[in-house]
Coordinates of C-alpha atoms and ligand atoms in Angstrom, one line a residue:
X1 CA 162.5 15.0 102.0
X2 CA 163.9 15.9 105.0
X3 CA 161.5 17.7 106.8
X4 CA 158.2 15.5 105.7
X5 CA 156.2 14.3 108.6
X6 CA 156.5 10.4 109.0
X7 CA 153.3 8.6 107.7
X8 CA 154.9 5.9 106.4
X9 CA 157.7 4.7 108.3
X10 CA 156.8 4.1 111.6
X11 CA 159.4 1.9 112.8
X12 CA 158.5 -1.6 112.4
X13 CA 155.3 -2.7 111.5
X14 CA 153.0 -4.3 113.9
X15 CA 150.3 -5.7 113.5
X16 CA 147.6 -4.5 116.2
X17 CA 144.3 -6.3 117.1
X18 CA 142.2 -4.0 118.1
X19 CA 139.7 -6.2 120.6
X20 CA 137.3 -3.0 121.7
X21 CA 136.3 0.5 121.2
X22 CA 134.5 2.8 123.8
X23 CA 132.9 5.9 122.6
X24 CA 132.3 7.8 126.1
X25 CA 130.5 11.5 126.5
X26 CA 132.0 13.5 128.9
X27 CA 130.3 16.8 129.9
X28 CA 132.6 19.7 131.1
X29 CA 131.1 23.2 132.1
X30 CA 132.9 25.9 130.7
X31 CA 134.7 28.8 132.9
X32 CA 132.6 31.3 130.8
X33 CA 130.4 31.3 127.6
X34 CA 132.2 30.7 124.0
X35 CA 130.3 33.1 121.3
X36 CA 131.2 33.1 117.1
X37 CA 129.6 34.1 114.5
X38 CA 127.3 30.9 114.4
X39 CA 126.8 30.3 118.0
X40 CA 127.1 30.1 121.9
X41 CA 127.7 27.3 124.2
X42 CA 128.5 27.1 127.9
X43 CA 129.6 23.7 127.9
X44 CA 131.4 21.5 126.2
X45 CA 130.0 17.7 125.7
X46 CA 133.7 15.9 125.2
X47 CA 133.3 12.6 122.9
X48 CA 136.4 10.5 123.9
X49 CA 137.1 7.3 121.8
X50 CA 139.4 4.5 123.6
X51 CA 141.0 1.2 121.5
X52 CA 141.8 -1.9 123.6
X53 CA 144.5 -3.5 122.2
X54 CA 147.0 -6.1 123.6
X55 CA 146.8 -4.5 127.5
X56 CA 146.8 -1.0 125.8
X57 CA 144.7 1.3 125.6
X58 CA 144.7 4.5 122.7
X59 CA 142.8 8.1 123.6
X60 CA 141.5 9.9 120.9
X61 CA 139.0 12.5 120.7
X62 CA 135.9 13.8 118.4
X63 CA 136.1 17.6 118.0
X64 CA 132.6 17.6 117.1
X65 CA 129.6 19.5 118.6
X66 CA 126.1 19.3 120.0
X67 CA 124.7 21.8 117.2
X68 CA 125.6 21.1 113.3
X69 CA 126.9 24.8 113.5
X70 CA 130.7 24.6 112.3
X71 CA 130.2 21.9 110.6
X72 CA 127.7 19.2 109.6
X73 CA 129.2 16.5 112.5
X74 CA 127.6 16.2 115.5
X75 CA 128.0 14.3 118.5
X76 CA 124.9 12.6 117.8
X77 CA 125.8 11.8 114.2
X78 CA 129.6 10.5 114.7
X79 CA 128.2 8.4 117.9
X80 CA 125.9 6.7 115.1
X81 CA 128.4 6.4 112.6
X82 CA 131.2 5.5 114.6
X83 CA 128.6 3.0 116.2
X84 CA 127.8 1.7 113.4
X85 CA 130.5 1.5 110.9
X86 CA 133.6 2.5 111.8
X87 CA 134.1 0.6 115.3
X88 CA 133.1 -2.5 113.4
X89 CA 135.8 -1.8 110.5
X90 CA 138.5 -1.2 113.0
X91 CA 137.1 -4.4 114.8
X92 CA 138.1 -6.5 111.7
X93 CA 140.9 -7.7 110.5
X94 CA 144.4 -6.8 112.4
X95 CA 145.3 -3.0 111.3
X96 CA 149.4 -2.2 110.9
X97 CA 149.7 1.1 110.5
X98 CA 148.1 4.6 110.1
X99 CA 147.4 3.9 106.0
X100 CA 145.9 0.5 107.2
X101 CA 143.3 2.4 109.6
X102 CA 142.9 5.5 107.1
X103 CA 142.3 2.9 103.9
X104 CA 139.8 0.6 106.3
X105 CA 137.7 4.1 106.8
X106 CA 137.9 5.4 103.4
X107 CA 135.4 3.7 101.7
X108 CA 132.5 5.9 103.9
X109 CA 132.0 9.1 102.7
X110 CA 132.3 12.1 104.7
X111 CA 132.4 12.3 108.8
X112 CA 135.8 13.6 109.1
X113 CA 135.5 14.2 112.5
X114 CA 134.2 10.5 113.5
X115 CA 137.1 9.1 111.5
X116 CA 140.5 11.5 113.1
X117 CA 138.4 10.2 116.7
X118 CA 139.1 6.3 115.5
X119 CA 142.9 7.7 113.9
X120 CA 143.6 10.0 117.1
X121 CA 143.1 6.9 119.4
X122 CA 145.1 4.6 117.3
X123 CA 148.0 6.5 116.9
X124 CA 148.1 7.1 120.7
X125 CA 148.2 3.0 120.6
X126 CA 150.5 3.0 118.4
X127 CA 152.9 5.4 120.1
X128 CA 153.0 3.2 123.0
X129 CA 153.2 0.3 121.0
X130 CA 156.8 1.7 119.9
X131 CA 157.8 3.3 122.8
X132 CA 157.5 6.6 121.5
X133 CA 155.7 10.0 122.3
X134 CA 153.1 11.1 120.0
X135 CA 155.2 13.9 118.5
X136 CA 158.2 11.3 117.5
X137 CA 156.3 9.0 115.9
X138 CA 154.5 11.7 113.4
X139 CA 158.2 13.4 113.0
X140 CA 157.4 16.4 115.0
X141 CA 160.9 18.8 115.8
X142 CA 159.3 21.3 118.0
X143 CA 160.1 21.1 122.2
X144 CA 157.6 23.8 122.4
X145 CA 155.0 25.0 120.7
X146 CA 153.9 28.7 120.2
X147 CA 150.5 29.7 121.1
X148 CA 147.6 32.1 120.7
X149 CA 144.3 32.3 122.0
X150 CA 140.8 32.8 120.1
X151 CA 138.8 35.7 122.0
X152 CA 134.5 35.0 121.3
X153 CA 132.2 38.1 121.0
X154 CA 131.8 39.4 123.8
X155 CA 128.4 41.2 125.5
X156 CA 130.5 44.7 125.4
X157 CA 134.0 46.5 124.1
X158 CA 135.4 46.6 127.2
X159 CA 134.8 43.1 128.1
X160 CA 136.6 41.8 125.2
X161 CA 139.5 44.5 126.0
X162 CA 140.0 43.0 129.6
X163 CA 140.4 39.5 127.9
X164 CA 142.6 40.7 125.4
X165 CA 144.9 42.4 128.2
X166 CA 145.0 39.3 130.5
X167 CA 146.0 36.7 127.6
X168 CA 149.0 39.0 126.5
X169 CA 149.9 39.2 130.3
X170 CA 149.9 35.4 130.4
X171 CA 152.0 35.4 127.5
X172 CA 149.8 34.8 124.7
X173 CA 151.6 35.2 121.4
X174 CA 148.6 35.6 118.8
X175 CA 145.1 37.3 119.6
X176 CA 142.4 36.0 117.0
X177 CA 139.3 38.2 117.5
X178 CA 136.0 36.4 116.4
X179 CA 134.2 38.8 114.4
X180 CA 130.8 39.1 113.2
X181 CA 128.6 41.8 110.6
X182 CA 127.9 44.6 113.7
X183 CA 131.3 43.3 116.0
X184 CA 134.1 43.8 113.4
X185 CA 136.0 47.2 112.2
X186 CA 135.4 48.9 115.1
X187 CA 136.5 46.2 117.9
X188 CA 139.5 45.5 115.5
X189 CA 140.3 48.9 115.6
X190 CA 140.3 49.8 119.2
X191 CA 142.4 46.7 119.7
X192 CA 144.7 48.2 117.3
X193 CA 145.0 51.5 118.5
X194 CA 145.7 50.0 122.2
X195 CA 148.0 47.2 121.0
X196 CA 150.0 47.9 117.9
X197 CA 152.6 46.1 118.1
X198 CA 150.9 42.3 118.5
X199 CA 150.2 39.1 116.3
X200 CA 146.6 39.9 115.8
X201 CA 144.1 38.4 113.4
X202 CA 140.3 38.1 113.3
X203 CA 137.8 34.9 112.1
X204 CA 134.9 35.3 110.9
X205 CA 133.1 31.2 110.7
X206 CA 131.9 32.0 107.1
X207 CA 129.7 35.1 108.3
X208 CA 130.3 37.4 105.2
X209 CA 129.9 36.9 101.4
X210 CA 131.4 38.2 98.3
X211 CA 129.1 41.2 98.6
X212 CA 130.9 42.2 101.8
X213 CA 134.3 43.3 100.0
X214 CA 134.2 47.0 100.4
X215 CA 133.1 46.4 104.4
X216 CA 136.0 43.8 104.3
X217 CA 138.7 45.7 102.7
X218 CA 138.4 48.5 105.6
X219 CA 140.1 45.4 108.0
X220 CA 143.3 46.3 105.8
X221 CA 144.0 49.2 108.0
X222 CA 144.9 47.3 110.4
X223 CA 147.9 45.0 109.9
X224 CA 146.4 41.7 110.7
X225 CA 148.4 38.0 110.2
X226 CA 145.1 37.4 108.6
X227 CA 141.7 36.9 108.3
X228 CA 140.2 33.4 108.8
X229 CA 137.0 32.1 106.5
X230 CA 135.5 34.9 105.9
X231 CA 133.7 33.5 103.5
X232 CA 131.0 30.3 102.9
X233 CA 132.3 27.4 104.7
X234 CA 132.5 25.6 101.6
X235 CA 134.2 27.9 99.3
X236 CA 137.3 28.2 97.4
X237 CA 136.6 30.4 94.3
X238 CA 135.2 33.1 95.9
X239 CA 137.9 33.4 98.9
X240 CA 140.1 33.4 95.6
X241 CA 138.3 36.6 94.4
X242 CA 138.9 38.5 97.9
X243 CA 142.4 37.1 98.3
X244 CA 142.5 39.2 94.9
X245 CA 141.3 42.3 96.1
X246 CA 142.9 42.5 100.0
X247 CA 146.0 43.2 100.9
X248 CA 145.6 41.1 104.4
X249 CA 146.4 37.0 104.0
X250 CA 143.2 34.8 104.0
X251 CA 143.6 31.4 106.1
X252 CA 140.8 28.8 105.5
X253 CA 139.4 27.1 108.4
X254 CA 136.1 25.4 107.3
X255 CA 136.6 25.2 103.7
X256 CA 139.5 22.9 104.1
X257 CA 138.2 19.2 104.5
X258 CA 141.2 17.6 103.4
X259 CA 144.0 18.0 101.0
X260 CA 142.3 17.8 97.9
X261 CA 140.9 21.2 98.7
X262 CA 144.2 22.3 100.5
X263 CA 145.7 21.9 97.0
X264 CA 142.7 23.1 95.4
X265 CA 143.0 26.6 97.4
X266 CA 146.6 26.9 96.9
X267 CA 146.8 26.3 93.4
X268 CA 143.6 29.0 92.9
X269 CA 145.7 31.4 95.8
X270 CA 142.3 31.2 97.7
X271 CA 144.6 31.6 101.0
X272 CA 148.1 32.4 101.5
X273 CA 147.7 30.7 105.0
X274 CA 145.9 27.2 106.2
X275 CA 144.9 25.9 109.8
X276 CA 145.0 22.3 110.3
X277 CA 142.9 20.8 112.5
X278 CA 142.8 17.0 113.2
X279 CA 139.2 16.6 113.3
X280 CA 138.2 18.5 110.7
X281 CA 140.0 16.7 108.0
X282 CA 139.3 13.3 109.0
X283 CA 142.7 12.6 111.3
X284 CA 146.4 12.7 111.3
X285 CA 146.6 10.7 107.6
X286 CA 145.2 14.1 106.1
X287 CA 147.1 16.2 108.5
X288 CA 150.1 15.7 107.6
X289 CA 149.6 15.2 104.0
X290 CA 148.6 19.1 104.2
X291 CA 151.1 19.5 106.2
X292 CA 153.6 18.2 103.3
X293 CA 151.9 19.7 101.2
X294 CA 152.2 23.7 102.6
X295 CA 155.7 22.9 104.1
X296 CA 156.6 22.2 100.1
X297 CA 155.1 25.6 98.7
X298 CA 156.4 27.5 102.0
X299 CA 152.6 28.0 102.9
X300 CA 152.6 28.5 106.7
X301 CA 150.1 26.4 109.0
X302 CA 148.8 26.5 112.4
X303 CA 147.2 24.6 114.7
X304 CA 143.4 25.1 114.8
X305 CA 141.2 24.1 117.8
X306 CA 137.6 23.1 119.2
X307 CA 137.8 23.6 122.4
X308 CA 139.1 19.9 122.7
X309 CA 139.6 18.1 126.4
X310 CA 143.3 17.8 127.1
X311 CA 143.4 14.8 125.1
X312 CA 142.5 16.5 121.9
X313 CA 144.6 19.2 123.2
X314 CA 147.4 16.5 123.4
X315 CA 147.4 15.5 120.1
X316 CA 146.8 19.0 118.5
X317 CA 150.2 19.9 120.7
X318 CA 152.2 16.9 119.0
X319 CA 150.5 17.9 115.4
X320 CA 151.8 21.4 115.9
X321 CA 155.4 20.1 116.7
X322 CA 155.7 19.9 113.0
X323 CA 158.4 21.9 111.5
X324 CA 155.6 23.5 109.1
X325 CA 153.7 25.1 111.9
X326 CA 155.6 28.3 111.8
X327 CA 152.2 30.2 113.5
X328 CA 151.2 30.0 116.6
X329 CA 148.5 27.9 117.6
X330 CA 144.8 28.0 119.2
X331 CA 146.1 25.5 121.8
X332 CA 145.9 27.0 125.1
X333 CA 146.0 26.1 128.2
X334 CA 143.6 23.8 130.1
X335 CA 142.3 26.5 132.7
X336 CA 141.6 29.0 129.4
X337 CA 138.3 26.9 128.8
X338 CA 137.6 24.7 132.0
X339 CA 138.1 24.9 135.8
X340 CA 139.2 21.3 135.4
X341 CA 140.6 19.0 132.6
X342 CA 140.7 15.1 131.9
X343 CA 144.4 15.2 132.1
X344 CA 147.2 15.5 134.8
X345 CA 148.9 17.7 134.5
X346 CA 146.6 20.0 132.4
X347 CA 148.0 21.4 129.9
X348 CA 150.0 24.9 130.9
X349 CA 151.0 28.2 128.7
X350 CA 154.6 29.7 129.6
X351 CA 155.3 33.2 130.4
X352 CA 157.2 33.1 127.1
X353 CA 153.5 32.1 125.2
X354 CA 154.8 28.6 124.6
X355 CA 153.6 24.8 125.5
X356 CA 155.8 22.1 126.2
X357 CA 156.0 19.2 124.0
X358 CA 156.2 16.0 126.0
X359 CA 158.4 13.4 125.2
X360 CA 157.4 10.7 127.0
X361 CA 155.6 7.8 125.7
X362 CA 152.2 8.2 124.6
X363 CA 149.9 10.8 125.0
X364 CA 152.4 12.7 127.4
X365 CA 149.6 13.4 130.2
X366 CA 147.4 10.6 132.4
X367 CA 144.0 10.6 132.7
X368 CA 142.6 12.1 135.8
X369 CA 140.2 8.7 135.8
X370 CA 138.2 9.6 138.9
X371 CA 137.1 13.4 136.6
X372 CA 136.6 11.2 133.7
X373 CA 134.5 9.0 135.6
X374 CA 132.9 11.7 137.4
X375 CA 131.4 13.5 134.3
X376 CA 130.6 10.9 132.2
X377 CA 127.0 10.9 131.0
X378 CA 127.2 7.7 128.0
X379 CA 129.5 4.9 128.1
X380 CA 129.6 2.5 125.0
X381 CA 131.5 -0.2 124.8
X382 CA 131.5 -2.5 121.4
X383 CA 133.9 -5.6 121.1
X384 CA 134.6 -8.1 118.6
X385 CA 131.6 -10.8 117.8
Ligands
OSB401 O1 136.8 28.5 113.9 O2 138.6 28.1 114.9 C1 137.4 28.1 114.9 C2 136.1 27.0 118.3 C3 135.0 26.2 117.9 C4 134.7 26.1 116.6 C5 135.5 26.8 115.6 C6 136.6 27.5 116.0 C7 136.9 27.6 117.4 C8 137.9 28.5 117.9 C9 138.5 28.1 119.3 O3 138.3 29.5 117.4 C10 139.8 27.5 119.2 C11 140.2 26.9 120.5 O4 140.7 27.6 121.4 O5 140.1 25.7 120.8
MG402 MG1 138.3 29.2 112.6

């Protein structure tokens, strides 16, 4: 296939011995609160995972939070687990490629987010172990990616309205409203009636049920790209049902832990749209396997985000140079969440709403070591016996 990601055939194999892993919380204020439906945080407590291997040294990045809100991960849970299990799998035997690290951390159940933080770093190892950037090594086409940004509730109308205003003037391509029951319809709709021409779509973080159709079915008026997991954040039948019964296309967020249920929700037209996101299905192996996947039945994806550091936002930037990530991303720019990032230079949003892929070797951006060092709060460091 000529437009699969590569999985496979990543140039030669190597064999890599990994000889440590560091798990390191990093704690970075935000510039203002983030609100969804399930919750609000004013900071963001980053969990970077680092592989030693032959003078090298591979970034990756654990999307999870402090609160088992989004998902059941937390920081605390995927410290223990990588801790306990999956730093001393990788600390084995010599790993040669992405299948080799995905097969090692198969065999524990769950913790999707833990594992793409061990897959994340090792694919930045391996990309400088063949001289590549990220983005080449997975396949990726794209020299810039398009962008959107995710707007949280807001305290008032009008403060969401000055957001909305000052992300189109930066260029923004895509406005995804979070919505709520009692901050939906009518914020969509005033939005609408100022702005009718944008990319506009709303998500919900599983805040509605089935019951909720008719109340649903109103956010037809309003010419949305879609509607993101309205629904329980494990469901696929019942999405299936609204899908049924909207006019607007459904995008799964949560429900999607991997490809098993990408395939499941395509095959039951539970979502005519999916966002991929690195951590939550367990790393780039899954990825791009949904990738495939939707690229195969013409299903668009899209970047998803968590509000990652720039070195999650590094690797979500080479995920979404895929040619099957046809909708613009929530991957903004460095200075939409925090007054300063871990990575020079941070990443930037063009007047055009784009981001620059980078094609140099690696992760693409250094790490601003004196910040990193700065706001650390917990510094692990496990090596072999
Ligand atoms: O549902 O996409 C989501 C942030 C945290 C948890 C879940 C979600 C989000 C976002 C923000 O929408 C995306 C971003 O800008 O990183
Ligand atoms: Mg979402």
């Amino acid at each position: 296939m000529m437009h699969a990601s590569k999985i496979s055939d990543q140039a030669t194999p190597t064999q890599i011995e990994v000889e440590g892993v560091e798990i390191r919380l990093v704690r970075l204020p935000l510039i203002e609160p983030f609100e969804t439906s399930f919750g609000k945080i004013d900071s963001r407590l980053i969990f970077l995972v680092s592989l030693n291997a032959g003078g090298l040294k591979g970034w990756g990045e654990v999307v999870a939070s402090e609160q088992p809100l989004y998902s059941y991960e937390t920081v605390g849970t995927a410290f223990h687990v990588i801790k306990d299990f999956l730093a001393p799998a990788v600390l084995g035997e010599p790993l040669t490629d992405l299948a080799s690290l995905a097969q090692r951390l198969s065999r524990f159940r769950g913790h999707n987010m833990a594992k793409a933080g061990l897959e994340l770093a090792f694919m930045n190892l391996l990309a400088q172990v063949n001289k590549k950037s990220l983005a080449a090594l997975i396949g990726g086409e794209r020299k810039r990616v398009a962008v959107g940004v995710s707007l949280g509730i807001q305290p008032t109308l009008s403060q969401l309205l000055r957001r909305v205003e000052r992300y189109l003037d930066l260029g923004y391509q895509r406005i995804k409203l979070k919505i709520k029951p009692g901050w939906d319809n009518h914020v969509v709709f005033e939005v609408r009636r100022l702005y009718p021409n944008i990319l506009l779509s709303v998500d919900a973080n599983s805040a509605y049920t089935l019951a909720d159709v008719d109340h649903l079915r109103r956010l037809d008026d309003f010419d949305l790209l879609m509607i993101e997991q309205p629904l329980q954040s494990d469901d696929i039948v019942d999405h299936a049902e609204l899908q049924k019964r909207l006019k607007t296309s459904l995008c799964l967020d949560e429900s999607i832990t991997g490809q098993r249920q990408a395939k499941a929700a395509l095959d039951l037209e539970s979502c005519r749209i999916i966002n991929i996101k690195i951590g939550r299905v367990g790393g780039y192996s899954e990825a791009l396997a949904i990738h495939d996947l939707c690229a195969a039945r013409s299903i668009p994806v899209w970047c998803g985000g968590m509000l990652e550091s720039g070195i999650g936002r590094a690797h979500n930037i080479a995920l979404a140079s895929l040619h099957g990530f046809t909708l613009p991303g929530d991957i903004s720019a460095s200075s939409r969440y925090f007054e300063r990032d871990l990575i020079s230079p941070e990443v930037t949003v063009a007047s055009d709403g784009t981001v620059t892929v980078p094609e140099t070797i690696g992760l693409g951006f250094e790490i601003d070591s004196f910040f990193l060092e700065r706001q650390t709060e917990t510094r692990v460091y496990l090596s072999r016996k």
